[in-house]
mmCIF file of C-alpha atoms in Angstrom:
data_model
loop_
_atom_site.group_PDB
_atom_site.id
_atom_site.type_symbol
_atom_site.label_atom_id
_atom_site.label_comp_id
_atom_site.label_asym_id
_atom_site.label_seq_id
_atom_site.Cartn_x
_atom_site.Cartn_y
_atom_site.Cartn_z
ATOM 1 C CA MET A 1 49.116 -49.257 16.050
ATOM 2 C CA ALA A 2 48.409 -46.144 14.038
ATOM 3 C CA GLY A 3 47.128 -43.151 15.940
ATOM 4 C CA THR A 4 43.824 -41.479 15.273
ATOM 5 C CA PRO A 5 44.233 -38.754 12.599
ATOM 6 C CA GLU A 6 43.902 -35.226 13.912
ATOM 7 C CA VAL A 7 40.718 -33.466 12.794
ATOM 8 C CA ILE A 8 41.494 -30.001 11.450
ATOM 9 C CA PRO A 9 38.467 -27.670 11.527
ATOM 10 C CA SER A 10 37.625 -26.077 8.194
ATOM 11 C CA LYS A 11 37.754 -22.334 7.610
ATOM 12 C CA LYS A 12 33.975 -22.194 7.180
ATOM 13 C CA ALA A 13 33.419 -23.821 10.578
ATOM 14 C CA GLU A 14 35.874 -21.402 12.210
ATOM 15 C CA ALA A 15 34.116 -18.462 10.559
ATOM 16 C CA LYS A 16 30.742 -19.661 11.842
ATOM 17 C CA VAL A 17 32.065 -19.996 15.391
ATOM 18 C CA GLU A 18 33.620 -16.527 15.234
ATOM 19 C CA SER A 19 30.421 -14.958 13.850
ATOM 20 C CA LYS A 20 28.343 -16.605 16.586
ATOM 21 C CA SER A 21 30.720 -15.438 19.322
ATOM 22 C CA SER A 22 30.801 -11.888 17.928
ATOM 23 C CA PHE A 23 26.974 -11.855 17.734
ATOM 24 C CA VAL A 24 26.727 -12.978 21.364
ATOM 25 C CA LYS A 25 29.235 -10.297 22.392
ATOM 26 C CA ARG A 26 27.265 -7.593 20.583
ATOM 27 C CA MET A 27 24.023 -8.686 22.201
ATOM 28 C CA SER A 28 25.565 -8.886 25.672
ATOM 29 C CA GLY A 29 26.952 -5.398 25.217
ATOM 30 C CA GLN A 30 23.515 -4.033 24.348
ATOM 31 C CA LYS A 31 21.424 -5.441 27.182
ATOM 32 C CA GLN A 32 19.632 -2.141 27.771
ATOM 33 C CA LEU A 33 18.576 -1.877 24.137
ATOM 34 C CA MET A 34 17.413 -5.498 24.125
ATOM 35 C CA LEU A 35 15.267 -4.882 27.223
ATOM 36 C CA MET A 36 13.814 -1.730 25.663
ATOM 37 C CA SER A 37 12.889 -3.648 22.514
ATOM 38 C CA LEU A 38 11.063 -6.438 24.374
ATOM 39 C CA PRO A 39 7.683 -4.599 24.577
ATOM 40 C CA ILE A 40 7.809 -3.890 20.833
ATOM 41 C CA LEU A 41 8.704 -7.502 20.033
ATOM 42 C CA LEU A 42 5.889 -8.691 22.283
ATOM 43 C CA TYR A 43 3.455 -6.315 20.579
ATOM 44 C CA VAL A 44 4.481 -7.534 17.099
ATOM 45 C CA PHE A 45 4.195 -11.176 18.165
ATOM 46 C CA VAL A 46 0.758 -10.779 19.762
ATOM 47 C CA PHE A 47 -0.844 -8.670 17.024
ATOM 48 C CA SER A 48 1.064 -9.771 13.899
ATOM 49 C CA TYR A 49 2.260 -13.359 14.320
ATOM 50 C CA TYR A 50 -0.032 -15.007 16.846
ATOM 51 C CA PRO A 51 -3.183 -14.317 14.722
ATOM 52 C CA ILE A 52 -1.636 -16.382 11.897
ATOM 53 C CA TRP A 53 -2.898 -19.373 13.884
ATOM 54 C CA GLY A 54 -6.334 -18.359 12.616
ATOM 55 C CA TRP A 55 -5.298 -19.234 9.060
ATOM 56 C CA THR A 56 -6.124 -22.848 9.907
ATOM 57 C CA MET A 57 -9.797 -21.888 9.468
ATOM 58 C CA ALA A 58 -9.213 -21.672 5.695
ATOM 59 C CA PHE A 59 -8.594 -25.421 5.633
ATOM 60 C CA GLN A 60 -11.605 -26.310 7.762
ATOM 61 C CA ASN A 61 -15.373 -26.052 7.709
ATOM 62 C CA TYR A 62 -14.987 -23.833 10.718
ATOM 63 C CA LYS A 63 -17.791 -23.805 13.274
ATOM 64 C CA PRO A 64 -17.378 -21.367 16.207
ATOM 65 C CA ALA A 65 -19.094 -23.707 18.686
ATOM 66 C CA ARG A 66 -16.563 -26.505 18.140
ATOM 67 C CA SER A 67 -13.076 -26.875 19.606
ATOM 68 C CA PHE A 68 -10.007 -27.089 17.407
ATOM 69 C CA GLY A 69 -9.948 -30.897 17.521
ATOM 70 C CA GLN A 70 -13.617 -31.127 16.517
ATOM 71 C CA GLN A 71 -13.279 -29.035 13.341
ATOM 72 C CA GLU A 72 -13.769 -30.718 9.967
ATOM 73 C CA TRP A 73 -10.678 -30.435 7.755
ATOM 74 C CA VAL A 74 -11.443 -29.912 4.045
ATOM 75 C CA GLY A 75 -8.019 -29.116 2.576
ATOM 76 C CA LEU A 76 -8.065 -26.620 -0.323
ATOM 77 C CA LYS A 77 -11.836 -26.742 -0.833
ATOM 78 C CA HIS A 78 -12.384 -23.056 -0.062
ATOM 79 C CA PHE A 79 -9.493 -21.916 -2.257
ATOM 80 C CA LYS A 80 -10.897 -23.923 -5.170
ATOM 81 C CA PHE A 81 -14.296 -22.347 -4.589
ATOM 82 C CA LEU A 82 -12.782 -18.844 -4.616
ATOM 83 C CA PHE A 83 -11.266 -19.218 -8.073
ATOM 84 C CA SER A 84 -14.406 -20.797 -9.506
ATOM 85 C CA ASP A 85 -16.747 -18.203 -8.003
ATOM 86 C CA ASP A 86 -17.773 -15.420 -10.391
ATOM 87 C CA THR A 87 -18.327 -13.001 -7.511
ATOM 88 C CA PHE A 88 -14.778 -13.384 -6.201
ATOM 89 C CA LEU A 89 -13.300 -13.013 -9.695
ATOM 90 C CA MET A 90 -15.314 -9.809 -10.117
ATOM 91 C CA VAL A 91 -14.099 -8.585 -6.723
ATOM 92 C CA LEU A 92 -10.506 -9.435 -7.683
ATOM 93 C CA ARG A 93 -10.886 -7.442 -10.906
ATOM 94 C CA ASN A 94 -12.227 -4.438 -9.003
ATOM 95 C CA THR A 95 -9.451 -4.626 -6.411
ATOM 96 C CA ILE A 96 -6.643 -4.794 -8.954
ATOM 97 C CA GLY A 97 -8.200 -2.094 -11.134
ATOM 98 C CA MET A 98 -8.649 0.416 -8.312
ATOM 99 C CA SER A 99 -5.248 -0.441 -6.800
ATOM 100 C CA VAL A 100 -3.456 0.227 -10.087
ATOM 101 C CA ILE A 101 -5.326 3.512 -10.539
ATOM 102 C CA ASN A 102 -4.523 4.590 -6.979
ATOM 103 C CA MET A 103 -0.865 3.615 -7.346
ATOM 104 C CA VAL A 104 -0.303 5.297 -10.709
ATOM 105 C CA LEU A 105 -2.143 8.483 -9.776
ATOM 106 C CA GLY A 106 -0.577 8.510 -6.313
ATOM 107 C CA PHE A 107 2.976 8.198 -7.611
ATOM 108 C CA ALA A 108 2.579 10.584 -10.536
ATOM 109 C CA THR A 109 0.790 13.360 -8.644
ATOM 110 C CA ALA A 110 3.063 13.182 -5.582
ATOM 111 C CA ILE A 111 6.262 13.330 -7.654
ATOM 112 C CA ILE A 112 5.002 16.134 -9.896
ATOM 113 C CA PHE A 113 3.660 18.083 -6.934
ATOM 114 C CA ALA A 114 6.947 17.734 -5.014
ATOM 115 C CA ILE A 115 9.021 18.885 -8.005
ATOM 116 C CA LEU A 116 6.775 21.871 -8.703
ATOM 117 C CA LEU A 117 6.665 22.795 -5.013
ATOM 118 C CA ASN A 118 10.451 22.664 -4.878
ATOM 119 C CA GLU A 119 10.602 25.282 -7.643
ATOM 120 C CA ILE A 120 8.733 27.853 -5.536
ATOM 121 C CA LYS A 121 11.317 30.284 -4.192
ATOM 122 C CA GLN A 122 9.080 32.277 -1.841
ATOM 123 C CA LYS A 123 9.368 30.306 1.403
ATOM 124 C CA LEU A 124 6.187 31.549 3.116
ATOM 125 C CA PHE A 125 4.032 30.755 0.078
ATOM 126 C CA LYS A 126 5.748 27.365 -0.343
ATOM 127 C CA ARG A 127 5.146 26.365 3.283
ATOM 128 C CA SER A 128 1.520 27.518 3.110
ATOM 129 C CA ILE A 129 0.842 25.421 0.004
ATOM 130 C CA GLN A 130 2.561 22.380 1.531
ATOM 131 C CA THR A 131 0.606 22.676 4.792
ATOM 132 C CA ILE A 132 -2.732 23.032 2.989
ATOM 133 C CA SER A 133 -1.931 20.080 0.715
ATOM 134 C CA TYR A 134 -1.273 17.530 3.453
ATOM 135 C CA LEU A 135 -4.053 18.564 5.861
ATOM 136 C CA PRO A 136 -6.621 16.220 4.187
ATOM 137 C CA HIS A 137 -4.400 13.283 5.187
ATOM 138 C CA PHE A 138 -5.530 13.753 8.786
ATOM 139 C CA LEU A 139 -9.223 13.568 7.909
ATOM 140 C CA SER A 140 -10.989 10.236 8.303
ATOM 141 C CA TRP A 141 -12.451 8.558 5.248
ATOM 142 C CA ILE A 142 -15.934 9.102 6.666
ATOM 143 C CA ILE A 143 -15.420 12.870 6.441
ATOM 144 C CA VAL A 144 -13.708 12.630 3.037
ATOM 145 C CA THR A 145 -16.453 10.484 1.498
ATOM 146 C CA GLY A 146 -19.038 12.904 2.889
ATOM 147 C CA ILE A 147 -17.253 15.784 1.154
ATOM 148 C CA VAL A 148 -16.996 13.774 -2.071
ATOM 149 C CA ALA A 149 -20.684 12.800 -1.977
ATOM 150 C CA ASN A 150 -21.751 16.422 -1.392
ATOM 151 C CA SER A 151 -19.449 17.678 -4.139
ATOM 152 C CA LEU A 152 -20.879 15.182 -6.641
ATOM 153 C CA SER A 153 -24.489 15.650 -5.566
ATOM 154 C CA VAL A 154 -27.081 16.074 -8.316
ATOM 155 C CA ASP A 155 -28.949 18.832 -6.501
ATOM 156 C CA SER A 156 -26.299 21.345 -5.514
ATOM 157 C CA GLY A 157 -22.946 19.574 -5.930
ATOM 158 C CA ILE A 158 -20.145 21.940 -6.846
ATOM 159 C CA VAL A 159 -18.878 19.663 -9.622
ATOM 160 C CA ASN A 160 -22.194 19.585 -11.501
ATOM 161 C CA VAL A 161 -22.808 23.297 -10.908
ATOM 162 C CA LEU A 162 -19.338 24.241 -12.193
ATOM 163 C CA LEU A 163 -19.558 21.990 -15.275
ATOM 164 C CA MET A 164 -22.985 23.389 -16.147
ATOM 165 C CA LYS A 165 -21.779 26.985 -15.693
ATOM 166 C CA LEU A 166 -18.852 26.294 -18.017
ATOM 167 C CA GLY A 167 -21.146 24.667 -20.573
ATOM 168 C CA PHE A 168 -19.556 21.210 -20.530
ATOM 169 C CA ILE A 169 -22.837 19.494 -19.566
ATOM 170 C CA ASN A 170 -26.494 20.450 -19.987
ATOM 171 C CA GLU A 171 -27.907 18.572 -16.990
ATOM 172 C CA PRO A 172 -26.455 17.195 -13.737
ATOM 173 C CA ILE A 173 -24.696 13.836 -13.869
ATOM 174 C CA MET A 174 -25.388 11.150 -11.271
ATOM 175 C CA TRP A 175 -21.699 10.477 -10.677
ATOM 176 C CA LEU A 176 -22.122 7.932 -7.894
ATOM 177 C CA SER A 177 -24.760 5.972 -9.801
ATOM 178 C CA GLU A 178 -22.675 5.438 -12.941
ATOM 179 C CA PRO A 179 -20.353 2.381 -12.728
ATOM 180 C CA LYS A 180 -17.990 3.812 -15.360
ATOM 181 C CA TYR A 181 -17.148 6.774 -13.099
ATOM 182 C CA PHE A 182 -16.674 4.916 -9.814
ATOM 183 C CA TRP A 183 -13.017 3.876 -10.166
ATOM 184 C CA GLY A 184 -12.046 7.376 -11.273
ATOM 185 C CA ILE A 185 -13.870 8.910 -8.293
ATOM 186 C CA VAL A 186 -12.031 6.573 -5.910
ATOM 187 C CA GLY A 187 -8.681 7.430 -7.525
ATOM 188 C CA ALA A 188 -9.359 11.179 -7.402
ATOM 189 C CA SER A 189 -10.431 10.903 -3.740
ATOM 190 C CA HIS A 190 -7.166 9.142 -2.852
ATOM 191 C CA VAL A 191 -5.146 11.790 -4.685
ATOM 192 C CA TRP A 192 -6.908 14.693 -2.960
ATOM 193 C CA LYS A 193 -6.456 13.098 0.468
ATOM 194 C CA GLU A 194 -2.858 11.835 0.177
ATOM 195 C CA VAL A 195 -0.973 13.845 -2.467
ATOM 196 C CA GLY A 196 0.450 16.368 -0.008
ATOM 197 C CA TRP A 197 1.447 13.721 2.516
ATOM 198 C CA ASN A 198 3.049 11.491 -0.130
ATOM 199 C CA ALA A 199 5.015 14.422 -1.519
ATOM 200 C CA ILE A 200 6.838 15.012 1.790
ATOM 201 C CA ILE A 201 9.313 12.163 1.299
ATOM 202 C CA TYR A 202 10.072 13.294 -2.268
ATOM 203 C CA LEU A 203 10.681 16.839 -1.053
ATOM 204 C CA ALA A 204 13.118 15.461 1.520
ATOM 205 C CA ALA A 205 14.888 13.474 -1.214
ATOM 206 C CA ILE A 206 15.115 16.557 -3.439
ATOM 207 C CA THR A 207 16.815 18.561 -0.694
ATOM 208 C CA SER A 208 19.586 15.935 -0.550
ATOM 209 C CA ILE A 209 20.554 16.492 -4.216
ATOM 210 C CA ASP A 210 23.930 18.217 -4.566
ATOM 211 C CA PRO A 211 23.328 21.896 -5.571
ATOM 212 C CA SER A 212 26.459 21.771 -7.736
ATOM 213 C CA LEU A 213 24.556 19.520 -10.149
ATOM 214 C CA TYR A 214 22.035 22.298 -10.768
ATOM 215 C CA GLU A 215 24.861 24.804 -11.198
ATOM 216 C CA ALA A 216 26.601 22.551 -13.731
ATOM 217 C CA ALA A 217 23.348 22.063 -15.633
ATOM 218 C CA GLU A 218 22.766 25.821 -15.705
ATOM 219 C CA ILE A 219 26.282 26.407 -17.034
ATOM 220 C CA ASP A 220 25.530 23.895 -19.789
ATOM 221 C CA GLY A 221 22.500 25.970 -20.787
ATOM 222 C CA ALA A 222 19.731 23.914 -19.184
ATOM 223 C CA ASN A 223 16.517 25.779 -18.426
ATOM 224 C CA ARG A 224 14.317 25.193 -15.382
ATOM 225 C CA TYR A 225 12.318 22.350 -16.954
ATOM 226 C CA GLN A 226 15.450 20.595 -18.216
ATOM 227 C CA LYS A 227 16.953 20.731 -14.720
ATOM 228 C CA MET A 228 13.793 19.116 -13.374
ATOM 229 C CA LEU A 229 14.009 16.366 -15.992
ATOM 230 C CA PHE A 230 17.732 15.634 -15.977
ATOM 231 C CA VAL A 231 18.781 16.530 -12.413
ATOM 232 C CA THR A 232 15.824 16.366 -10.024
ATOM 233 C CA LEU A 233 14.137 13.218 -11.355
ATOM 234 C CA PRO A 234 17.354 11.112 -11.508
ATOM 235 C CA GLY A 235 18.239 12.405 -8.047
ATOM 236 C CA ILE A 236 15.108 10.921 -6.476
ATOM 237 C CA LYS A 237 15.057 7.735 -8.580
ATOM 238 C CA SER A 238 16.233 5.491 -5.732
ATOM 239 C CA ILE A 239 13.472 6.748 -3.415
ATOM 240 C CA VAL A 240 10.878 6.207 -6.132
ATOM 241 C CA ILE A 241 12.020 2.604 -6.668
ATOM 242 C CA ILE A 242 11.987 1.764 -2.953
ATOM 243 C CA LEU A 243 8.527 3.267 -2.482
ATOM 244 C CA PHE A 244 7.288 1.467 -5.584
ATOM 245 C CA ILE A 245 8.461 -1.871 -4.177
ATOM 246 C CA MET A 246 6.769 -1.113 -0.861
ATOM 247 C CA ASN A 247 3.504 -0.047 -2.515
ATOM 248 C CA LEU A 248 3.502 -3.039 -4.845
ATOM 249 C CA GLY A 249 2.851 -5.208 -1.813
ATOM 250 C CA TRP A 250 -0.449 -3.364 -1.349
ATOM 251 C CA ILE A 251 -1.689 -4.062 -4.874
ATOM 252 C CA LEU A 252 -4.595 -6.101 -3.471
ATOM 253 C CA ASP A 253 -5.369 -3.467 -0.863
ATOM 254 C CA ALA A 254 -7.461 -1.027 -2.892
ATOM 255 C CA GLY A 255 -9.152 0.177 0.259
ATOM 256 C CA PHE A 256 -12.265 -0.508 2.235
ATOM 257 C CA GLU A 257 -13.794 2.666 3.665
ATOM 258 C CA VAL A 258 -14.115 4.709 0.476
ATOM 259 C CA GLN A 259 -15.615 1.838 -1.536
ATOM 260 C CA TYR A 260 -17.905 0.778 1.293
ATOM 261 C CA LEU A 261 -19.154 4.315 2.008
ATOM 262 C CA LEU A 262 -19.487 5.551 -1.589
ATOM 263 C CA GLY A 263 -20.746 2.258 -3.015
ATOM 264 C CA ASN A 264 -24.422 1.502 -3.513
ATOM 265 C CA GLY A 265 -26.602 -1.140 -5.126
ATOM 266 C CA VAL A 266 -26.288 0.422 -8.568
ATOM 267 C CA VAL A 267 -22.470 0.242 -8.692
ATOM 268 C CA VAL A 268 -22.018 -2.834 -6.484
ATOM 269 C CA ASP A 269 -20.425 -4.822 -9.331
ATOM 270 C CA TRP A 270 -17.674 -2.192 -9.588
ATOM 271 C CA SER A 271 -17.259 -1.095 -5.967
ATOM 272 C CA GLN A 272 -16.702 -4.337 -4.041
ATOM 273 C CA THR A 273 -13.116 -5.153 -3.069
ATOM 274 C CA ILE A 274 -11.570 -8.183 -1.377
ATOM 275 C CA ASP A 275 -11.890 -6.483 2.013
ATOM 276 C CA ILE A 276 -15.618 -5.959 1.491
ATOM 277 C CA PHE A 277 -15.885 -9.563 0.265
ATOM 278 C CA VAL A 278 -14.205 -10.778 3.486
ATOM 279 C CA LEU A 279 -16.528 -8.631 5.593
ATOM 280 C CA LYS A 280 -19.594 -9.920 3.750
ATOM 281 C CA TYR A 281 -18.749 -13.620 3.953
ATOM 282 C CA GLY A 282 -16.990 -13.521 7.322
ATOM 283 C CA LEU A 283 -19.235 -11.373 9.500
ATOM 284 C CA GLN A 284 -22.544 -11.073 7.681
ATOM 285 C CA ILE A 285 -22.912 -14.605 6.292
ATOM 286 C CA GLY A 286 -20.734 -16.333 8.887
ATOM 287 C CA ASN A 287 -18.558 -18.252 6.411
ATOM 288 C CA TYR A 288 -15.310 -17.645 8.314
ATOM 289 C CA SER A 289 -13.391 -20.280 6.367
ATOM 290 C CA LEU A 290 -14.040 -18.686 2.975
ATOM 291 C CA ALA A 291 -13.259 -15.212 4.295
ATOM 292 C CA THR A 292 -9.967 -16.477 5.767
ATOM 293 C CA ALA A 293 -9.042 -18.138 2.461
ATOM 294 C CA ALA A 294 -9.571 -14.831 0.652
ATOM 295 C CA GLY A 295 -7.385 -13.058 3.218
ATOM 296 C CA ILE A 296 -4.602 -15.639 2.836
ATOM 297 C CA PHE A 297 -4.696 -15.262 -0.942
ATOM 298 C CA LYS A 298 -4.336 -11.505 -0.577
ATOM 299 C CA THR A 299 -1.366 -11.840 1.794
ATOM 300 C CA VAL A 300 0.487 -14.433 -0.303
ATOM 301 C CA VAL A 301 0.122 -12.364 -3.480
ATOM 302 C CA SER A 302 1.373 -9.230 -1.705
ATOM 303 C CA ILE A 303 4.484 -10.962 -0.310
ATOM 304 C CA THR A 304 5.220 -12.579 -3.682
ATOM 305 C CA LEU A 305 5.000 -9.251 -5.506
ATOM 306 C CA ILE A 306 7.324 -7.547 -3.002
ATOM 307 C CA PHE A 307 10.023 -10.206 -3.418
ATOM 308 C CA ALA A 308 9.577 -10.239 -7.216
ATOM 309 C CA ALA A 309 9.929 -6.457 -7.486
ATOM 310 C CA ASN A 310 12.916 -6.531 -5.141
ATOM 311 C CA THR A 311 14.611 -9.229 -7.247
ATOM 312 C CA ILE A 312 14.002 -7.316 -10.477
ATOM 313 C CA ALA A 313 15.434 -4.129 -8.953
ATOM 314 C CA LYS A 314 18.496 -6.059 -7.761
ATOM 315 C CA ARG A 315 19.026 -7.597 -11.208
ATOM 316 C CA PHE A 316 18.993 -4.178 -12.852
ATOM 317 C CA GLY A 317 21.383 -2.756 -10.262
ATOM 318 C CA GLU A 318 18.839 -0.440 -8.632
ATOM 319 C CA ASP A 319 18.239 0.237 -4.961
ATOM 320 C CA ARG A 320 16.089 -2.378 -3.299
ATOM 321 C CA LEU A 321 14.108 -2.810 -0.131
ATOM 322 C CA ILE A 322 15.579 -6.130 1.081
#
């Protein structure tokens, strides 16, 4: 009678067993770190993952007075309504438009400001400019929008007064009552508030560039502007790509406070964003299901864009986030 053939484990199975055992050994050797990380993991679970349970409202005609088992399930009804509703399509247009403006202006101004600031050789003056530039980051949007509204005021706003003194306009312009100006005002407000703060990471990246590259460029006859273009910019390219991938995930997050506080009935068709739409339908009207559907759409698009940008960066051999 023939014996049972001996089963020889494959190399892949052995590798899996070894990787599992090594992982267990690493974890057992870091018990203190694991215990220290438990509060953070608990915090992330409670405030980031547990609320995802609320996404079920997007597939129901949610009524607060009913239990979960009593809710009426409607499938994709609210998602279909979103993409057939003219108001939501208008809100989506506004959100994308202001997000693109904020992203382009934010990236361009922060990079240019960091490069120019790096060229200042007088340390005291450089530190003073840097400190003044990032102080607005610590102001709340309520204060910032108040400053913007006063600056653009028709009566005594500094913008109208200055433009009239210089002869560019003959009478004050109602900046906050003209829809064509609203997106630009939002973009300029974001730049003024965040340009100094956003430039910090680029300044840190510039300091890591090898000084010998500047010396070699100078030996080759490069002037100051050529060194900026051919040494400094390529030296911070990886940081720019990583930050671009991270910011691309916020493309549907144009903001809430600045649009809500500066917006009014005259520019409502150009000031509403998805966040304001969710607030209006969720809290004011009480349509929690529709508001949740809009929030899910925003999240799914953001995650998709992050992975798409990361894949494109990987394909072209650039640094990536994941």
